[in-house]
mmCIF file of C-alpha atoms and ligand atoms in Angstrom:
data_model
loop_
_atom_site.group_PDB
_atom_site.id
_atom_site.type_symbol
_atom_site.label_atom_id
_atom_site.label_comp_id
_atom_site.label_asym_id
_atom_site.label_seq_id
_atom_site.Cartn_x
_atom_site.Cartn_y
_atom_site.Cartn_z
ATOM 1 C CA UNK A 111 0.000 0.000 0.000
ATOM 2 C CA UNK A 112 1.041 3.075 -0.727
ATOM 3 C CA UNK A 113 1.601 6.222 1.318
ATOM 4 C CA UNK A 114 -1.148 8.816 1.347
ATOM 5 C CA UNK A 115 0.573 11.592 3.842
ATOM 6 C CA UNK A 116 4.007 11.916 4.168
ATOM 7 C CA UNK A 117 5.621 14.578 6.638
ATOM 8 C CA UNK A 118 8.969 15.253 6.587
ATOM 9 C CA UNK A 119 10.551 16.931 9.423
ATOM 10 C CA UNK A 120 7.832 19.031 10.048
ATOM 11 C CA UNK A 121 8.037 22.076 12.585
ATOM 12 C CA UNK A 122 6.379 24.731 13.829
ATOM 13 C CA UNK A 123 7.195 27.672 15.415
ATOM 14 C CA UNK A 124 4.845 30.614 16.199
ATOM 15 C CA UNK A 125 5.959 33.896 16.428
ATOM 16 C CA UNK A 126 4.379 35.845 19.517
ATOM 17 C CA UNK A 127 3.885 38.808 21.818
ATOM 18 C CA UNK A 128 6.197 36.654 24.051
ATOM 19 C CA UNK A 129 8.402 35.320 21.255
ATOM 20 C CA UNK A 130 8.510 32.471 19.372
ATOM 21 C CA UNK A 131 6.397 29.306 20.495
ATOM 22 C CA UNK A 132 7.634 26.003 19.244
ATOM 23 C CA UNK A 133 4.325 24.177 18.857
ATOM 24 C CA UNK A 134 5.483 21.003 17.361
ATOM 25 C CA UNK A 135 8.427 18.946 15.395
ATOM 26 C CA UNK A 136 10.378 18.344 13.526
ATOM 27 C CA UNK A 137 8.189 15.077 13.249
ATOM 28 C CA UNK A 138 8.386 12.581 10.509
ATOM 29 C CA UNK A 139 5.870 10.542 9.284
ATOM 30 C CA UNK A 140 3.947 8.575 7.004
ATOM 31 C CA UNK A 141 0.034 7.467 6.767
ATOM 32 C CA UNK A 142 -0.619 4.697 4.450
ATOM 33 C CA UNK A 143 -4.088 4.978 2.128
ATOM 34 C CA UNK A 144 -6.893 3.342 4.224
ATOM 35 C CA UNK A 145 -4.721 3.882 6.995
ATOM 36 C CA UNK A 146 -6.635 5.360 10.393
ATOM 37 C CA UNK A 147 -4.151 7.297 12.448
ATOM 38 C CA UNK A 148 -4.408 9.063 15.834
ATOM 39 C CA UNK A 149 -1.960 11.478 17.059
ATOM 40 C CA UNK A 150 -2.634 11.347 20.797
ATOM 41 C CA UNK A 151 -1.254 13.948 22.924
ATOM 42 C CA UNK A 152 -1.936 16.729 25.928
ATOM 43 C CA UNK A 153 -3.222 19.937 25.223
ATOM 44 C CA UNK A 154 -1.425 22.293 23.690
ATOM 45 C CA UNK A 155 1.127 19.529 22.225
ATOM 46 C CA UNK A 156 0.384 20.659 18.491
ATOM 47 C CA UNK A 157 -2.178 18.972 17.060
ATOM 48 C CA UNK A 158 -4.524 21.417 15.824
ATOM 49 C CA UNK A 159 -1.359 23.118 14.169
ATOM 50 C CA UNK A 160 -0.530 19.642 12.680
ATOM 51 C CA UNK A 161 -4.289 19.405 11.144
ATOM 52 C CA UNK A 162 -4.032 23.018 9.872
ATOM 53 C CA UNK A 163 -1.127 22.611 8.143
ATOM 54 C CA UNK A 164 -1.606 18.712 6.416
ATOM 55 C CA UNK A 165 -4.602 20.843 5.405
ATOM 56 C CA UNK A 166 -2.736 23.557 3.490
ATOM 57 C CA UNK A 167 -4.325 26.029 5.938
ATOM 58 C CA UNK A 168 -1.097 26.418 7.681
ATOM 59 C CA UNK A 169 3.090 26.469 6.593
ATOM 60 C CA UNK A 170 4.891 24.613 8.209
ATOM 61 C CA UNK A 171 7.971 26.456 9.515
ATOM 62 C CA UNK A 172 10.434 24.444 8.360
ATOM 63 C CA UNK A 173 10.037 21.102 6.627
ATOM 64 C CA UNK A 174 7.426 19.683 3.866
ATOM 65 C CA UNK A 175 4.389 17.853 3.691
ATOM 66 C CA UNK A 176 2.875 15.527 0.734
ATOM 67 C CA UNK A 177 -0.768 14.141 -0.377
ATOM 68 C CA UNK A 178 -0.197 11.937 -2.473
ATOM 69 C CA UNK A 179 3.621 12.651 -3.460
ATOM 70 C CA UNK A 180 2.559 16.437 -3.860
ATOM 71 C CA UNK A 181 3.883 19.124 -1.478
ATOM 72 C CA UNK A 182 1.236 21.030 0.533
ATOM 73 C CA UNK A 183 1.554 24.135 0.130
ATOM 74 C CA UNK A 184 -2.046 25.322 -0.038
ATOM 75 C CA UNK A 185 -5.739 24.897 1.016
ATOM 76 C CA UNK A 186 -6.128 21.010 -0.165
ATOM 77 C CA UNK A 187 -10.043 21.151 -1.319
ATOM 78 C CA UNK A 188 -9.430 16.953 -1.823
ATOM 79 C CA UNK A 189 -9.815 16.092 2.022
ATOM 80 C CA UNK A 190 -12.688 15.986 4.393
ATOM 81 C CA UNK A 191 -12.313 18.482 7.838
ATOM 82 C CA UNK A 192 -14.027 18.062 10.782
ATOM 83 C CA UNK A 193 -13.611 19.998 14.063
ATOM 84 C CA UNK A 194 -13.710 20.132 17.926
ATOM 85 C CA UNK A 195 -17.171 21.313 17.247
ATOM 86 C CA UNK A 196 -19.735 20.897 14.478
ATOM 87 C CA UNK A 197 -19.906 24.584 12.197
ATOM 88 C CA UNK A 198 -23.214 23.885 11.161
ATOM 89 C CA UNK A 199 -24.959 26.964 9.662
ATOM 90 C CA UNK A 200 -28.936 27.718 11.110
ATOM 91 C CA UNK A 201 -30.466 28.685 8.002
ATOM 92 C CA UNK A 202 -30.362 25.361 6.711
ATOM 93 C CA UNK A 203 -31.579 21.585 7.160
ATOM 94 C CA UNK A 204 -29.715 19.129 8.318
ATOM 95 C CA UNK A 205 -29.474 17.824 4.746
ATOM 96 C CA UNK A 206 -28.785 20.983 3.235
ATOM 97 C CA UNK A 207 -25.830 21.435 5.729
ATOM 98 C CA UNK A 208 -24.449 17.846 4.608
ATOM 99 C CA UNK A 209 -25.367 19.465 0.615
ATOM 100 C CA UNK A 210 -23.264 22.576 1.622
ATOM 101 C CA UNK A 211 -20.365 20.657 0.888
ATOM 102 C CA UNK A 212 -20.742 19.836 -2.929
ATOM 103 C CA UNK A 213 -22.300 23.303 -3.241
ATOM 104 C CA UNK A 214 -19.565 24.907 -1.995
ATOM 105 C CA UNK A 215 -17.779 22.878 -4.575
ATOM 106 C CA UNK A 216 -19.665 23.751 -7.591
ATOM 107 C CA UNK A 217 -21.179 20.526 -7.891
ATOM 108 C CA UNK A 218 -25.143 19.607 -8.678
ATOM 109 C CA UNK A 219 -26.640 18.773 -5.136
ATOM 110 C CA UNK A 220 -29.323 16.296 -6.874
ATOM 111 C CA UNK A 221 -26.394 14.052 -7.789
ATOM 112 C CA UNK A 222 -25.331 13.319 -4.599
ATOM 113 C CA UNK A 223 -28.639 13.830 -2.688
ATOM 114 C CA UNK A 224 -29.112 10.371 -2.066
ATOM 115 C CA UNK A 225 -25.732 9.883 -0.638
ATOM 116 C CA UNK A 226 -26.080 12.184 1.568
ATOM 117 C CA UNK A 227 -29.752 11.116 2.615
ATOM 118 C CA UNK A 228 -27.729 7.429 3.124
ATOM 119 C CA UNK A 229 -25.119 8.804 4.809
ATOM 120 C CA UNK A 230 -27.640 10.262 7.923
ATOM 121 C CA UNK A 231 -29.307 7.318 7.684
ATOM 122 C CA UNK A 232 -26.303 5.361 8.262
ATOM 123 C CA UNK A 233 -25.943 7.358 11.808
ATOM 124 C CA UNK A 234 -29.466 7.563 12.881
ATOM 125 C CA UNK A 235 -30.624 10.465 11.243
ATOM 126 C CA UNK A 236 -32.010 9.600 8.899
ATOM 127 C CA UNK A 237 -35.369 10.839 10.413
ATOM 128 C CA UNK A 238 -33.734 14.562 10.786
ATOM 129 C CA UNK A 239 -33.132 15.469 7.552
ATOM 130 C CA UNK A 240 -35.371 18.485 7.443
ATOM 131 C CA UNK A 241 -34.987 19.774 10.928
ATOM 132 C CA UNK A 242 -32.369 22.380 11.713
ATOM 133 C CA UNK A 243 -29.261 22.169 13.582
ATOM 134 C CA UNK A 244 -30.753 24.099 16.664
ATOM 135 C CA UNK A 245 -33.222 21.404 16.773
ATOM 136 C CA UNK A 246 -30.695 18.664 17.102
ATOM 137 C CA UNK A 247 -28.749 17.346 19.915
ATOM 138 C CA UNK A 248 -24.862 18.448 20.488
ATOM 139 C CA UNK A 249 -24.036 14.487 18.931
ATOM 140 C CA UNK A 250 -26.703 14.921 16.488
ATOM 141 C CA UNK A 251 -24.941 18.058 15.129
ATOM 142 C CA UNK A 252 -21.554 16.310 15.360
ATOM 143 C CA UNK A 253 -23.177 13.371 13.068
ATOM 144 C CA UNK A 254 -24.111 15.512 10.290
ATOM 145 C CA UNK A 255 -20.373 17.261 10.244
ATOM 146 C CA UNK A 256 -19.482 13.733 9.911
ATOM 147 C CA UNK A 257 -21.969 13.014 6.659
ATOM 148 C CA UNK A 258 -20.879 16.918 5.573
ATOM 149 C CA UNK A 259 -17.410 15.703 5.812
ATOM 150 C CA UNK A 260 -17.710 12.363 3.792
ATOM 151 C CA UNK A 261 -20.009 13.306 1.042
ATOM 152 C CA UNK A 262 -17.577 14.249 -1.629
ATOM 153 C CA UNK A 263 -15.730 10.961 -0.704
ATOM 154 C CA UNK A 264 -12.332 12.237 -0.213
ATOM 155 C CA UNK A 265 -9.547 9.840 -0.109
ATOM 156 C CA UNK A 266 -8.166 11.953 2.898
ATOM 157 C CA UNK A 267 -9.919 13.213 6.520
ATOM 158 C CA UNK A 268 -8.698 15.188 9.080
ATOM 159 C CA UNK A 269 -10.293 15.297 12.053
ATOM 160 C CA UNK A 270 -9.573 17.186 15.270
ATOM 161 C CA UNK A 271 -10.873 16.305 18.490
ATOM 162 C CA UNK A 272 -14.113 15.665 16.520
ATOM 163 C CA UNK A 273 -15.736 14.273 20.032
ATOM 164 C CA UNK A 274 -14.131 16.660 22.496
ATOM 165 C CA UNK A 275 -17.369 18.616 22.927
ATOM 166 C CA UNK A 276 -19.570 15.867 23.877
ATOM 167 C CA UNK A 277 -20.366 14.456 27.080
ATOM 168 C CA UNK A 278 -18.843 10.665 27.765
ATOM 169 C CA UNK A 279 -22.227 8.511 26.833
ATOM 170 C CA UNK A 280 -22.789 10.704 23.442
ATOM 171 C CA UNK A 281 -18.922 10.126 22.942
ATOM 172 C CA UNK A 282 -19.045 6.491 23.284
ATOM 173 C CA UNK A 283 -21.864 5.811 20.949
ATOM 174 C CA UNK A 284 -20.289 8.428 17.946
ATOM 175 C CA UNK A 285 -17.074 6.688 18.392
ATOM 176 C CA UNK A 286 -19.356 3.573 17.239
ATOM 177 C CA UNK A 287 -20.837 5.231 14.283
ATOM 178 C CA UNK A 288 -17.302 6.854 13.035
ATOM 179 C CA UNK A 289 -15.882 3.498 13.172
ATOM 180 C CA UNK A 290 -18.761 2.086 11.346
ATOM 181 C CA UNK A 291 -18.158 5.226 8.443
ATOM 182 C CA UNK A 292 -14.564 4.506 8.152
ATOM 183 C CA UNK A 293 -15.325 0.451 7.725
ATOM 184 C CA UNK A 294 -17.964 1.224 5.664
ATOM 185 C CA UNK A 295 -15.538 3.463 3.277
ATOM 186 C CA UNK A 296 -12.330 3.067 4.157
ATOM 187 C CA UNK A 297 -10.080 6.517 4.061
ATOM 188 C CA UNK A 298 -6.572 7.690 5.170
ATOM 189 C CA UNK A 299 -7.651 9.654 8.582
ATOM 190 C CA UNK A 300 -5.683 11.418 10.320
ATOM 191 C CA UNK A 301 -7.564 11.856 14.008
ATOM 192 C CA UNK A 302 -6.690 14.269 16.703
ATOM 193 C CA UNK A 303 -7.467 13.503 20.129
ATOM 194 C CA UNK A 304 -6.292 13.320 23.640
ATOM 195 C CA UNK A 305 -8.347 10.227 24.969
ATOM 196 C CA UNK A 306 -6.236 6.899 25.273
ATOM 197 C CA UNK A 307 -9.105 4.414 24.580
ATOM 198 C CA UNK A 308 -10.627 6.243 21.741
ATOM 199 C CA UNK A 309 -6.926 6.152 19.490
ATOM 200 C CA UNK A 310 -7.082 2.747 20.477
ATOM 201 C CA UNK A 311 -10.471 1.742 19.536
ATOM 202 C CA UNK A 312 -10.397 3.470 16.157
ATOM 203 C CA UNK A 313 -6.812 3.503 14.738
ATOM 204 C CA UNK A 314 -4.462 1.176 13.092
ATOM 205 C CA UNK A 315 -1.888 3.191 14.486
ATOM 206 C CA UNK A 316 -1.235 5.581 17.449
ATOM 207 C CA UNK A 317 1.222 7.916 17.067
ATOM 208 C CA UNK A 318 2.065 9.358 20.985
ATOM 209 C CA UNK A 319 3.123 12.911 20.714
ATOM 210 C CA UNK A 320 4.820 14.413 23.617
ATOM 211 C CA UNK A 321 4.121 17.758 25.411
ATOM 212 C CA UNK A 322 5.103 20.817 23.505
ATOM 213 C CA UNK A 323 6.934 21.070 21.776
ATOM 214 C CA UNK A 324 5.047 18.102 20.502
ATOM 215 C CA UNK A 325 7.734 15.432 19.163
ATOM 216 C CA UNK A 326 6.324 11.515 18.262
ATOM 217 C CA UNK A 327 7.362 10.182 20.832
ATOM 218 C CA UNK A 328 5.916 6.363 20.035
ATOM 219 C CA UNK A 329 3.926 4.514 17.143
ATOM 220 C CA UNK A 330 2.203 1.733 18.033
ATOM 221 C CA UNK A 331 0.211 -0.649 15.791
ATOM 222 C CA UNK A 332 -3.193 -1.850 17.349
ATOM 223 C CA UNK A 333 -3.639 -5.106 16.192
ATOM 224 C CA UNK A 334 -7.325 -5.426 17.206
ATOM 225 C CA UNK A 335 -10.070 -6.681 14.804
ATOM 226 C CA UNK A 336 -12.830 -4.091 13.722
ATOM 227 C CA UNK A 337 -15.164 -3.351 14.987
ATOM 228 C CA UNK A 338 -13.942 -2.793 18.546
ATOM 229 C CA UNK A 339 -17.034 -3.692 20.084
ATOM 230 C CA UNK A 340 -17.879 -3.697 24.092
ATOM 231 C CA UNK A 341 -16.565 -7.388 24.100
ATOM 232 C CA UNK A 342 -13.095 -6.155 22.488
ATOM 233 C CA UNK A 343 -12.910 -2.894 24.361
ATOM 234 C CA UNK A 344 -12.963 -5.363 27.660
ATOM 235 C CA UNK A 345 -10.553 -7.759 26.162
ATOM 236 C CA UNK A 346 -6.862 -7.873 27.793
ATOM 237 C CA UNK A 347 -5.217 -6.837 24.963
ATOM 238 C CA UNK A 348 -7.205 -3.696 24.248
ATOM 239 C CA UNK A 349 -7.133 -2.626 27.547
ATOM 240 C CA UNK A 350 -3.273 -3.735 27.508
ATOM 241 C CA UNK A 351 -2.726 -1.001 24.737
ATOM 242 C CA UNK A 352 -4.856 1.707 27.101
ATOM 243 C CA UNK A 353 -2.204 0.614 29.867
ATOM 244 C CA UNK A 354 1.053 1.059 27.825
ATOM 245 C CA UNK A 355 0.015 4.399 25.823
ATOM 246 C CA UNK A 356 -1.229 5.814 29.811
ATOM 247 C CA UNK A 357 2.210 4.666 31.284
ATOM 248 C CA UNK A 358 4.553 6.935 28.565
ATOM 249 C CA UNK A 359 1.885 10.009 30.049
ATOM 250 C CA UNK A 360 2.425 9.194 33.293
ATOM 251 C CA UNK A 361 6.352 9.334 32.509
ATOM 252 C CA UNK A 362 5.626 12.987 31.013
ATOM 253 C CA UNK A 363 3.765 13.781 34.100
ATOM 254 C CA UNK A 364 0.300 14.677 31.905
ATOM 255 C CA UNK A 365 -1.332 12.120 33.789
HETATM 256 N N1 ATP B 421 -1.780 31.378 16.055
HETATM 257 C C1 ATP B 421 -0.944 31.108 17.067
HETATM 258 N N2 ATP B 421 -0.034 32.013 17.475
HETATM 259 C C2 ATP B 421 0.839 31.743 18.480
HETATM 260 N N3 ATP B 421 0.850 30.568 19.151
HETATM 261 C C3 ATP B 421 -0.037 29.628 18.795
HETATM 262 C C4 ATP B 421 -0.987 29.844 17.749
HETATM 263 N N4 ATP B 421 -1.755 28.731 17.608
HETATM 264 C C5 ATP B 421 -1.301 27.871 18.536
HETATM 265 N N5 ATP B 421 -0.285 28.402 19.252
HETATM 266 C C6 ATP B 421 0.481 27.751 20.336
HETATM 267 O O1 ATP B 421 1.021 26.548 19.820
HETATM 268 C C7 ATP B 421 0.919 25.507 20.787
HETATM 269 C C8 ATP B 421 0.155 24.335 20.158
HETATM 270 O O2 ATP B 421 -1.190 24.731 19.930
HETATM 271 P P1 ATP B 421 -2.265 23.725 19.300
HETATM 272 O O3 ATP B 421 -3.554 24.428 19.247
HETATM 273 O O4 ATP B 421 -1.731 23.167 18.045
HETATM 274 O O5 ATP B 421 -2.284 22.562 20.409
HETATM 275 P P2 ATP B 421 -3.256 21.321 20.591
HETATM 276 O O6 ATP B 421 -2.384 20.126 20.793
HETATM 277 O O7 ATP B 421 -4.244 21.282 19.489
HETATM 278 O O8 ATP B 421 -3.980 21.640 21.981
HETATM 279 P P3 ATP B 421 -5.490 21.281 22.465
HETATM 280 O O9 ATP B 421 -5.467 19.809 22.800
HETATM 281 O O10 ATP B 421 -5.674 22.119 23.680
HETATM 282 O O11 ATP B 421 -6.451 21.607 21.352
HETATM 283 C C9 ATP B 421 0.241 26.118 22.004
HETATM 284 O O12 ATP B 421 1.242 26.462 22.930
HETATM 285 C C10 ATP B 421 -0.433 27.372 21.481
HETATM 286 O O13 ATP B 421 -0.453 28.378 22.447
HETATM 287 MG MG1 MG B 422 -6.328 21.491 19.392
#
């Protein structure tokens, strides 16, 4: 399989009011297409600036990244986005928000209509479509920037900290339905987040980054099958990956 994103020696330093911040790097890496990879680390280790910039939102300071054996080095309109919390616009229905993507894109909304109405139906909203986001639930809301994010089919999605807003029931049954999206469709993801057991239940690999300035400090493969169910997420082995990933924390002193 071949690589989809490939960083090399990546770094980023802010310039401040106090002076430069070194947010993260130089990190190298590489996700494979298909591949579902977490970079798990504390706050403020980099990871948002990591997203923005495999986006093309963001330069790196020093270093390159490629999609696809092409550098970054602006907006990529090819991958899928979704953040910390939903960006859902009021004026529209929950189906017009997912058809805000393709719009936005120039393309007809009646040719991928039904996608989109499969999509929501694939997460349980399929009985929403015509309400607005105020209507919905904080999860609900998060589902449809999952369907908005998927219905152009991009071979690449970046998501960061997509379940950081929601309360710890909510979080556990979306972590469900984004597994079931990504098995359903496999794509190369690149996932943000800060919780141990939800890299491990959705990734093939866990890339620990350290506090700032965030450096990888460990990759480790999960070799769990999919889907990660209640029965897997209790299994030694699963909760044996939880253990090791908490242990390098406790070492930084985050935990
Ligand atoms: N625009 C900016 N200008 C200056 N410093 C910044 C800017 N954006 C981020 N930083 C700094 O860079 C560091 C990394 O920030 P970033 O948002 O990438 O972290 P994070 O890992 O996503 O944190 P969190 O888990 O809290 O979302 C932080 O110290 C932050 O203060
Ligand atoms: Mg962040």
């Amino acid at each position: 399989m071949c690589d989809s994103i490939t960083l090399y020696g990546v770094k980023k330093v802010y310039d401040s009011r106090n002076g430069p911040v070194h947010a993260i790097g130089p990190a190298d890496l590489s996700i494979r297409k298909g591949e579902f990879v977490s970079f798990l680390g504390p706050s403020g280790c980099g990871k948002s600036t990591l997203v923005l910039m495999v986006a093309g939102l963001l330069p790196p300071t020093e270093g390159e990244i490629r999609i696809d054996g092409v550098v970054v080095n602006e907006p990529r309109t090819d991958v899928g986005i979704v953040f910390q919390t939903p960006v859902l616009v009021d004026w529209r229905s929950v189906l017009g928000n997912v058809l805000l993507q393709v719009e936005l894109r120039g393309l007809d909304p009646a040719q991928y209509r039904a996608h989109a109405v499969e999509l929501l139906e694939s997460v349980g909203l399929g009985e929403f479509l015509k309400q607005r986001p105020y209507e919905l639930s904080g999860g609900m809301q998060q589902r449809t920037a999952f369907c908005r994010a998927l219905l152009h089919d991009p071979p690449i999605v970046l998501m960061d900290e997509p379940l950081g807003a929601l309360d710890a029931m909510t979080r556990t049954r979306l972590r469900d339905d984004l597994e079931k999206l990504w098995l359903g469709s496999p794509k190369s993801v690149l996932f943000v987040t800060h919780d141990i057991s939800e890299a491990v239940q959705l990734s093939d690999r866990v890339v620990v980054i350290t506090p700032r300035p965030g450096r990888v400090e460990r990759e480790i493969t999960v070799d769990l099958p999919h889907p990660r169910d209640f029965d897997v997420r209790q299994s030694p082995e699963f909760l044996g990956y939880v253990k090791d990933i908490s242990d390098i924390f406790m070492q930084y002193g985050v935990i």
